[in-house]
Tab-separated table of C-alpha atoms in Angstrom:
chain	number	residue	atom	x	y	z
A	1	UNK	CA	16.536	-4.876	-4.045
A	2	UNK	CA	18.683	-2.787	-1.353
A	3	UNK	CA	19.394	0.486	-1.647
A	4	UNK	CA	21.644	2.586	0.564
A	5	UNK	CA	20.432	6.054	1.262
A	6	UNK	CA	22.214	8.860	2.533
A	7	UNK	CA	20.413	11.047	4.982
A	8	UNK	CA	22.229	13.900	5.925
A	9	UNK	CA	21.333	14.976	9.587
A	10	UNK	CA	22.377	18.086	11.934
A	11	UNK	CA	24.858	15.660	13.522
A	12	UNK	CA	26.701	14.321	10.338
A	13	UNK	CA	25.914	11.872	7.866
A	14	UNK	CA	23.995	9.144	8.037
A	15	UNK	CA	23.654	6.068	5.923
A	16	UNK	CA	20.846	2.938	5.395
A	17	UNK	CA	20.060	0.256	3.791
A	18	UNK	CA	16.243	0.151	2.538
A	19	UNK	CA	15.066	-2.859	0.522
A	20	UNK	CA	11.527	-1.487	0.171
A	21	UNK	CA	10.086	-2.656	2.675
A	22	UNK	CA	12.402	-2.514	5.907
A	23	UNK	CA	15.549	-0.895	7.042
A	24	UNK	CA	18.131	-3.721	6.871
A	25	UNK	CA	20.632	-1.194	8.617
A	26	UNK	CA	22.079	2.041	9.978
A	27	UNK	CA	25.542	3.123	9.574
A	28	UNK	CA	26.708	6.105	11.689
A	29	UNK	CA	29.713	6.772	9.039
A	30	UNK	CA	29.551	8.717	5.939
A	31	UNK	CA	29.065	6.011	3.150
A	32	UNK	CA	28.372	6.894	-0.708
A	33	UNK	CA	24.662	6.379	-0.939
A	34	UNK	CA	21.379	7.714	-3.576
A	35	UNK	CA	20.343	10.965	-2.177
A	36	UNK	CA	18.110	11.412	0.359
A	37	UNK	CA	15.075	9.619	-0.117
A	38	UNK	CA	11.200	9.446	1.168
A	39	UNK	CA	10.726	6.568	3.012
A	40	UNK	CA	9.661	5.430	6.141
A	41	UNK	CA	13.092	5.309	7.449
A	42	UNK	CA	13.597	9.120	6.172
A	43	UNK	CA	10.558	10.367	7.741
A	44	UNK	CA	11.013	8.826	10.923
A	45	UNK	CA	14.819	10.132	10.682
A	46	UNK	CA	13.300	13.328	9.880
A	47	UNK	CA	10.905	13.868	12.551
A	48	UNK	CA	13.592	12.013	14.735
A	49	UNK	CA	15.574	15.504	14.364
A	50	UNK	CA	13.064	17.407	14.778
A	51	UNK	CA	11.918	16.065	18.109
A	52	UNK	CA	8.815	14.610	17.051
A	53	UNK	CA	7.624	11.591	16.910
A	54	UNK	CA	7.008	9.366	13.597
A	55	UNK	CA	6.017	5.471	13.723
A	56	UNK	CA	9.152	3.407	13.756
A	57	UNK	CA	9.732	1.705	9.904
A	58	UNK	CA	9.256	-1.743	9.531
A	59	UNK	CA	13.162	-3.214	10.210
A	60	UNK	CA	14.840	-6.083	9.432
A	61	UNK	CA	14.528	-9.419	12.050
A	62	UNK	CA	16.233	-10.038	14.958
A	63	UNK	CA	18.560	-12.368	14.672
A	64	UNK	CA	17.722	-13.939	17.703
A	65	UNK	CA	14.816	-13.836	20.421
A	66	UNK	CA	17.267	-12.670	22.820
A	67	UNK	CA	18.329	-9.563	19.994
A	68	UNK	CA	13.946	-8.702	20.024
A	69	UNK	CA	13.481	-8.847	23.617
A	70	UNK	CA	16.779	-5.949	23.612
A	71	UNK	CA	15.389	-4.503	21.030
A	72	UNK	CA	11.805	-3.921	23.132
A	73	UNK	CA	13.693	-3.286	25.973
A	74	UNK	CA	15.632	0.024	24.231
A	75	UNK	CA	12.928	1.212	22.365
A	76	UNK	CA	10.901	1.755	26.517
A	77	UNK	CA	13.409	3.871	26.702
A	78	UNK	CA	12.224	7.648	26.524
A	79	UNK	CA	14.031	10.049	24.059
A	80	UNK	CA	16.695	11.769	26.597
A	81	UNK	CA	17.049	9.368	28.844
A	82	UNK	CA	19.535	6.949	29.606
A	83	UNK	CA	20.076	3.618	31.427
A	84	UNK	CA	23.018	1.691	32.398
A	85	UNK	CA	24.033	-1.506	31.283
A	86	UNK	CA	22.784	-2.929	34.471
A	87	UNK	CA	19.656	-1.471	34.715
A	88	UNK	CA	18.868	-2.412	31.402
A	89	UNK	CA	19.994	-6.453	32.206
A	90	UNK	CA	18.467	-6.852	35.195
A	91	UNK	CA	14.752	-5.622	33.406
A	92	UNK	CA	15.587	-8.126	30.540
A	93	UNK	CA	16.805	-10.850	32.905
A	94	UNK	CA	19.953	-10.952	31.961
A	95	UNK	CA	23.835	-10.637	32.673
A	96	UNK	CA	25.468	-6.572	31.742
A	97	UNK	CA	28.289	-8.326	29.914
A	98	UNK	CA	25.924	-10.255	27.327
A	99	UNK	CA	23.364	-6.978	27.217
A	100	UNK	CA	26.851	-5.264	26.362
A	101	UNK	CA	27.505	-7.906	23.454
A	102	UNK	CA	24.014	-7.653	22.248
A	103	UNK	CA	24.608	-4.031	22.001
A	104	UNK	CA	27.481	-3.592	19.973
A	105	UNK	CA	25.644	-6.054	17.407
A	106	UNK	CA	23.268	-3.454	16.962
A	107	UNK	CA	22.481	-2.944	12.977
A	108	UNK	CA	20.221	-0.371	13.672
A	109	UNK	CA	21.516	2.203	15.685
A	110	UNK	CA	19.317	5.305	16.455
A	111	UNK	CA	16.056	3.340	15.151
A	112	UNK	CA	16.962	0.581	17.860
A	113	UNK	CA	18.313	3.353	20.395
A	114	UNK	CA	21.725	1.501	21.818
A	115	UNK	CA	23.115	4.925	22.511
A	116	UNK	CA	20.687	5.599	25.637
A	117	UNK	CA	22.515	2.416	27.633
A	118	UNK	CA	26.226	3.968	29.289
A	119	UNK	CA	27.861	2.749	31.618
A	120	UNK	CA	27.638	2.796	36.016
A	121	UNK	CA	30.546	5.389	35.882
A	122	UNK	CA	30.697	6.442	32.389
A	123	UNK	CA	29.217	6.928	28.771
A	124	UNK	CA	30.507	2.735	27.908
A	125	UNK	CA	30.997	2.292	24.505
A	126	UNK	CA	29.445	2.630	21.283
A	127	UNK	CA	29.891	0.886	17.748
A	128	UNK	CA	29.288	3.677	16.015
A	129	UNK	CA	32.098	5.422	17.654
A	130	UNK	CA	31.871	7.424	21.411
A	131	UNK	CA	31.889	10.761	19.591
A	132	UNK	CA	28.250	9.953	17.833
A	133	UNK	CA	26.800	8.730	21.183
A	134	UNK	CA	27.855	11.845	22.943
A	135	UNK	CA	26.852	13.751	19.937
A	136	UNK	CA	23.296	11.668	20.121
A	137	UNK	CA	22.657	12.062	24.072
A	138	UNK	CA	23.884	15.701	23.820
A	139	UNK	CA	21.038	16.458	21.002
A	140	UNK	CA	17.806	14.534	22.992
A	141	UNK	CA	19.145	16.155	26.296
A	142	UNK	CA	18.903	19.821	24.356
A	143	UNK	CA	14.913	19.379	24.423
């Protein structure tokens, strides 16, 4: 069964759905939810915040090879860094426009680190709204 879990971290509230096994999803919102939980995806949330690192919980499929090769792609991304949109297509082989798409069909935001791509000559946008990815960027640029 699903659950959604509120986690409540230094940037706001955040919200997931846990069927036991892996995280289905990440909402960037504050959603009703059971209280904070332990689970993989609270630990790793956890030591997310506290600027350690904690094996990434099992998550749901890709939908689609090309959503798993992003997916690879973000995560060899280092905590505080960013790339751009282009950077980011041209080392998956692919167009900034559809890398852009791909992104803002993220379901796992912060796990699957979307916020880390901005744009040639700005921050781009977010689908959790721009004020959690500056929020987000601000906090892994403070270590």
């Amino acid at each position: 069964m699903v659950m959604l879990y509120l986690f409540n971290s230094p940037l706001g509230p955040i919200s997931y759905r846990w069927d036991g096994e892996a995280c289905q999803e990440v909402s960037l919102s504050a959603q009703i939810g059971m209280p904070e939980s332990v689970d993989p995806v609270s630990e790793w949330l956890n030591a997310y915040f506290s600027n350690q690192q904690a094996p990434l919980p099992l998550l749901a499929e890709a939908a689609t090879p090309f959503q798993e090769r992003m997916r690879q792609g973000l995560l060899a991304i280092p905590f505080g860094e960013v790339r751009t949109y282009g950077e980011i297509a041209a080392t998956l082989h692919t167009a900034p426009r559809a890398m852009g798409q791909a992104l803002g069909g993220n379901p796992l935001p912060i796990l699957i680190p979307c916020h880390r791509i901005i744009a040639a000559d700005g921050l781009g946008g977010f689908s959790c709204g721009i004020e959690w990815k500056k929020k987000l960027l601000k906090f892994e640029r403070s270590f």
